[in-house]
CSV table of C-alpha atoms and ligand atoms in Angstrom, one decimal:
chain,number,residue,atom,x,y,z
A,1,UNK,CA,-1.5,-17.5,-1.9
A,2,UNK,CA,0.9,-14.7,-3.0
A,3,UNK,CA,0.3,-11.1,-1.8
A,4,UNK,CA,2.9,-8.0,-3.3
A,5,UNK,CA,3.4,-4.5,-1.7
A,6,UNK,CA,4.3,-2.0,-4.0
A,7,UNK,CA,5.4,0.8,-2.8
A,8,UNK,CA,7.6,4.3,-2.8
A,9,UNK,CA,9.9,6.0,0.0
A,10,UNK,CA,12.2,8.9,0.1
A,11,UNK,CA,13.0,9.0,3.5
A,12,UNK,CA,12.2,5.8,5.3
A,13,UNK,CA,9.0,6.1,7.2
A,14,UNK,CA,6.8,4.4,4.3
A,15,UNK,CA,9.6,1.8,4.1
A,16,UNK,CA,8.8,1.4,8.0
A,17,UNK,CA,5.4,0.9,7.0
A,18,UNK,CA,6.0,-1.6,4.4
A,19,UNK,CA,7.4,-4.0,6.7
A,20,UNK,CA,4.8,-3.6,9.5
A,21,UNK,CA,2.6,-4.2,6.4
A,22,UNK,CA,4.6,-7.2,5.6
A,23,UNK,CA,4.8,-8.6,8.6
A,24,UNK,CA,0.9,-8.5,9.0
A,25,UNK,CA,0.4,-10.6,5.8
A,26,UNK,CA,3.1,-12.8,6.9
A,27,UNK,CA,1.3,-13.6,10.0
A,28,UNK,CA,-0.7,-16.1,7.9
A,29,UNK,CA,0.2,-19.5,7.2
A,30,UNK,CA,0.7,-20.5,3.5
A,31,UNK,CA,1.5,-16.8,2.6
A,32,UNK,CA,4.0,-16.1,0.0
A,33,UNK,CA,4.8,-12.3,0.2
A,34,UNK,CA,7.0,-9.7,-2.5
A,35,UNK,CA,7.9,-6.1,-1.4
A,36,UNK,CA,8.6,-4.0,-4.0
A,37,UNK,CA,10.1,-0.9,-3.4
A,38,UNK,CA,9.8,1.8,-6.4
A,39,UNK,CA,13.4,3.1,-7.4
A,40,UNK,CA,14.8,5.3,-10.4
A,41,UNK,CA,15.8,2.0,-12.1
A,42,UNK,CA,12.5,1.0,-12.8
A,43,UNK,CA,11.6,4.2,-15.0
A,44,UNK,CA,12.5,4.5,-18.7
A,45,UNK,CA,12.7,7.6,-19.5
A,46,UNK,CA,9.8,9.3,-17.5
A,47,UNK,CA,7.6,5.8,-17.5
A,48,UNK,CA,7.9,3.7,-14.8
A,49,UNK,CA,8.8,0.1,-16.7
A,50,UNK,CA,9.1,-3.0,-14.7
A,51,UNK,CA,7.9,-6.5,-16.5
A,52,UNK,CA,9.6,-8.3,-13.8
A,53,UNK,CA,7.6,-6.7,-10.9
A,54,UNK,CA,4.2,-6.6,-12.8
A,55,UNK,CA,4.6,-10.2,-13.6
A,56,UNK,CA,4.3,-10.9,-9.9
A,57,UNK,CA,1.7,-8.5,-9.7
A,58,UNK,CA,-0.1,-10.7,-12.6
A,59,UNK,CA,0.3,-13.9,-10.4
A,60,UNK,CA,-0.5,-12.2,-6.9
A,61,UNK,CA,-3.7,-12.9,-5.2
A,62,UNK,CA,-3.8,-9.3,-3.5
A,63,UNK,CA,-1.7,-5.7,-4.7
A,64,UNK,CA,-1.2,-3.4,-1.3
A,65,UNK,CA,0.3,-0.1,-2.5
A,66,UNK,CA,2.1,2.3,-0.6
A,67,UNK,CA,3.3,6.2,-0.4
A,68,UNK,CA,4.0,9.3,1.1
A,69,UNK,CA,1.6,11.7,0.7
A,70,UNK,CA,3.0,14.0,-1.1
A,71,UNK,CA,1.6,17.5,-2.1
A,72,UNK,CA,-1.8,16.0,-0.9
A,73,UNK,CA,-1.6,12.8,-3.0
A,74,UNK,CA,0.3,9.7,-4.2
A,75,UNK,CA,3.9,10.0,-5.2
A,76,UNK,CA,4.9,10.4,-8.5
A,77,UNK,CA,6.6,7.0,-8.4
A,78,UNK,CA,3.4,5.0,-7.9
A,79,UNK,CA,1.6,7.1,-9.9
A,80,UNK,CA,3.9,6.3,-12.8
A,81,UNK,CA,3.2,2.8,-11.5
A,82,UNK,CA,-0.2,3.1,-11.7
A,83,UNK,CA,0.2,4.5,-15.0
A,84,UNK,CA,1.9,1.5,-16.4
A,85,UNK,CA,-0.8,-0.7,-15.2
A,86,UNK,CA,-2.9,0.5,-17.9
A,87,UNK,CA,-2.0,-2.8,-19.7
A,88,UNK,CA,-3.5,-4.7,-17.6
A,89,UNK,CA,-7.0,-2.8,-17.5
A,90,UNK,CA,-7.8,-2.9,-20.8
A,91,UNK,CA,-7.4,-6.5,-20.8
A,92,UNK,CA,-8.8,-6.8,-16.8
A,93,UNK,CA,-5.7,-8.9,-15.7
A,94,UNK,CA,-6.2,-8.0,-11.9
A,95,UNK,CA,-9.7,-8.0,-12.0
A,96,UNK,CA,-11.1,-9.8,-8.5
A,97,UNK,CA,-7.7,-9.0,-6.4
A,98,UNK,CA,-7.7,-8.2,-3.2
A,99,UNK,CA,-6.2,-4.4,-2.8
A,100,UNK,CA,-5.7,-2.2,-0.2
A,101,UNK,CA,-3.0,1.1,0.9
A,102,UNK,CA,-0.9,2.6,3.5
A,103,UNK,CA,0.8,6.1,3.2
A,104,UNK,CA,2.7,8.2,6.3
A,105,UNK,CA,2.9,11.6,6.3
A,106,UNK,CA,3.8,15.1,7.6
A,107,UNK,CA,0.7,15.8,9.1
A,108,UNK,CA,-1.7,14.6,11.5
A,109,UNK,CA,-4.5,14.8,8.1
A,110,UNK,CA,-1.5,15.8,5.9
A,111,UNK,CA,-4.7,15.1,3.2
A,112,UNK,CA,-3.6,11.8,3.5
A,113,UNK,CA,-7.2,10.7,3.0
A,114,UNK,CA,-6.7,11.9,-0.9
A,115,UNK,CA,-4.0,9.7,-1.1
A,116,UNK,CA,-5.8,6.4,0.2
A,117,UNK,CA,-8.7,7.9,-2.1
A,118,UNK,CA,-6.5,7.7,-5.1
A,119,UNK,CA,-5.0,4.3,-4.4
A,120,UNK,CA,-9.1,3.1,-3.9
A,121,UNK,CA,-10.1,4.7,-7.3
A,122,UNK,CA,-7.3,3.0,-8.9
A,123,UNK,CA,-8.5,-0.5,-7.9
A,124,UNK,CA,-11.7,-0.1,-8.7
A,125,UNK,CA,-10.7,1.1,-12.4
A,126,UNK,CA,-9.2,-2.7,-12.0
A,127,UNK,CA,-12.0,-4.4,-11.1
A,128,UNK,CA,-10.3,-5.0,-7.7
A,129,UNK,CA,-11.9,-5.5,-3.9
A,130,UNK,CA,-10.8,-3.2,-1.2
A,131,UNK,CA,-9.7,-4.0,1.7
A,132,UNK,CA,-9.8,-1.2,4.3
A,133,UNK,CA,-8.2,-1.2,8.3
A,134,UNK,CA,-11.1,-2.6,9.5
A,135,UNK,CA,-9.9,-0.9,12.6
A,136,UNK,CA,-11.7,1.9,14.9
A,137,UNK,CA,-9.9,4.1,17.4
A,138,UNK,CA,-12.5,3.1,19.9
A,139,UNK,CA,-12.4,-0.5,20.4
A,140,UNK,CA,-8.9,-0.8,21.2
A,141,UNK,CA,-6.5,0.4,24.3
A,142,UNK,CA,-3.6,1.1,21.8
A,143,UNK,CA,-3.9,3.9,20.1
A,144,UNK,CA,-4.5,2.0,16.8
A,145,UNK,CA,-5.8,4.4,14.2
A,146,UNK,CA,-6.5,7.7,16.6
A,147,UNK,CA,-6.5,10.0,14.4
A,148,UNK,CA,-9.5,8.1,12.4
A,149,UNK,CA,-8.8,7.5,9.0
A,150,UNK,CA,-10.3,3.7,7.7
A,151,UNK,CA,-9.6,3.1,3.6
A,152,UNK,CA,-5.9,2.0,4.8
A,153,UNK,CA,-3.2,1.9,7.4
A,154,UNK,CA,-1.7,5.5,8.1
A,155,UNK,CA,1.3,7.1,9.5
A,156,UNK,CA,2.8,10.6,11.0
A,157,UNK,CA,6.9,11.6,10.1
A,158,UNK,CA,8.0,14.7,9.1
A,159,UNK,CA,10.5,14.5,6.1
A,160,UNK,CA,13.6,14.4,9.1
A,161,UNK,CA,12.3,12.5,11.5
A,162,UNK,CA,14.4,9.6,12.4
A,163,UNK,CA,12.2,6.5,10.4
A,164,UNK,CA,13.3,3.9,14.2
A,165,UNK,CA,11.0,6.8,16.1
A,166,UNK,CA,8.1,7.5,13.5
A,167,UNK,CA,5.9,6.6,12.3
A,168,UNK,CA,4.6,5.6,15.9
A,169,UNK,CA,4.4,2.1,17.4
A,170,UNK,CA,0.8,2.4,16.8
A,171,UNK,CA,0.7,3.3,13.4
A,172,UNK,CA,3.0,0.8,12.9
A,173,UNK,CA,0.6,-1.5,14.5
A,174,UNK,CA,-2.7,-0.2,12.2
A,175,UNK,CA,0.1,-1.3,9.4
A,176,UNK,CA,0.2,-5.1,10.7
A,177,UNK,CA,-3.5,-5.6,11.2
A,178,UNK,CA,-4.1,-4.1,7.6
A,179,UNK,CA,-1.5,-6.7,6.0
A,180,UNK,CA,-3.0,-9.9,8.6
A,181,UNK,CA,-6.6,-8.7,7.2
A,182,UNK,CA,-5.3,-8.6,3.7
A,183,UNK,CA,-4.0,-11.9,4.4
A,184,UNK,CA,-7.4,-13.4,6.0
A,185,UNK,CA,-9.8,-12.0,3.0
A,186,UNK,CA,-7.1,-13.7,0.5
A,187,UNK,CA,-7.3,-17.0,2.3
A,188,UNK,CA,-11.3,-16.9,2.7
A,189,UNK,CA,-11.8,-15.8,-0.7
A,190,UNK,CA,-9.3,-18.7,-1.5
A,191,UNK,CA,-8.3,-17.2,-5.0
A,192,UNK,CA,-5.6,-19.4,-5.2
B,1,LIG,C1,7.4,17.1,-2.0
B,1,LIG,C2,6.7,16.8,-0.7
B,1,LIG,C3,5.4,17.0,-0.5
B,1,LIG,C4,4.8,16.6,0.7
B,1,LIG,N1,3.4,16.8,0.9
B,1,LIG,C5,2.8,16.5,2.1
B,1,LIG,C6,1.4,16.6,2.2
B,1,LIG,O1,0.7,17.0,1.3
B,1,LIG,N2,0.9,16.4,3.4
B,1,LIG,C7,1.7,16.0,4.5
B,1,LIG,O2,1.1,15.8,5.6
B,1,LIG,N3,3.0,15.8,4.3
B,1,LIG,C8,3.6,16.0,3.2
B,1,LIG,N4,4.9,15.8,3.0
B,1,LIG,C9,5.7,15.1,4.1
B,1,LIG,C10,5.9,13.6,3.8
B,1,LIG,O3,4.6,13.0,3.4
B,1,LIG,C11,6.3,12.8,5.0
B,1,LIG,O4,7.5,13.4,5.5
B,1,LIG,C12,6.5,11.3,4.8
B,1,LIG,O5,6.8,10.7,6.0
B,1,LIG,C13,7.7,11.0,3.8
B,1,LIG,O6,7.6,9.6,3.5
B,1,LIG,P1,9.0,8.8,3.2
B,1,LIG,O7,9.9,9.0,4.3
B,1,LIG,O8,8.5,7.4,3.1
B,1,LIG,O9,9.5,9.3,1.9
B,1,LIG,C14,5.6,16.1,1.8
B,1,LIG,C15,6.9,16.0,1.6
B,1,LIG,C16,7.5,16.3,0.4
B,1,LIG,C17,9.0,16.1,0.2
């Protein structure tokens, strides 16, 4: 069972999150995982253009995407990513994935819920299931998702905040029980 993150980060905190994220799916037994980070190389010209990356994709058995929230929504890197999956709508290659998202931002809200909004409307364009954090703030001790927000796993750094102190521990935390969940709905769904 193969599950990808795809994901963009300026300043490290989403990076941060893409590893809790990681390690959550890797958690799992029989788990093969890819982490994708979105760089400058992977654009031609203003289109983001990967084959490599959305071969994987092709062969994955779930997609998590990641992102700051930036200006109240995705980054422009994985919305060019996004943008480029249009070649696999039309011919519904990721139809039936698992798919689910993380972002961090500025903000407490930050509008971060637009973001995880986005990243749900663009699997559902795909014909893909989503998988939210199945997590409410209060059934557990740890501060795991306080500030309430359920499509995905989400995060608090301002732009120079140091990524080792933040996001928090505990977002950090709503980022390992989103990948582990990812991870269980994969293996009962048994895709592959
Ligand atoms: C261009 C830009 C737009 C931003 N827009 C928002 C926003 O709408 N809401 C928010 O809470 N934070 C916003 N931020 C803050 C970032 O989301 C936040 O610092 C995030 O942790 C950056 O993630 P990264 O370190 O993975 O790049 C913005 C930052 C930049 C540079």
């Amino acid at each position: 069972m193969q599950i990808s993150i795809i994901y963009s980060s300026e300043n490290g905190h989403n990076q941060r999150m893409a590893e809790a994220v990681l390690r959550g799916c890797e958690s799992r037994q029989g788990v093969t995982t890819h982490l994708f980070k979105i760089s400058d190389d992977d654009f031609s010209g203003s289109r983001w253009s990967n084959d490599e990356v959305m071969t994987v994709l092709d062969k994955s058995d779930a997609i998590i995407m990641g992102s700051p929230t930036f200006m109240g929504s995705v980054s422009s890197k994985l919305k060019a990513f996004m943008e480029a999956s249009v070649t696999r709508y039309i011919p519904e290659t990721w139809k039936g994935k698992i798919a689910a998202g993380f972002t961090v931002s500025g903000a407490t809200a930050g509008d971060k819920f637009n973001t995880l909004s986005t990243m749900t409307t663009f699997a559902m364009q795909h014909g893909m299931i989503w998988v939210g954090l199945g997590s409410n703030p209060f059934n557990n001790d740890e501060g795991v998702n306080a500030t309430g927000h359920y499509y995905g796993a989400t995060g608090r750094a301002e732009l120079d905040e140091d990524p080792a102190v933040a996001p928090a521990a505990s977002e950090l935390k709503a980022g390992e029980l989103l990948g582990a969940r990812v991870a269980s709905y994969v293996q009962r769904l048994a895709i592959s």
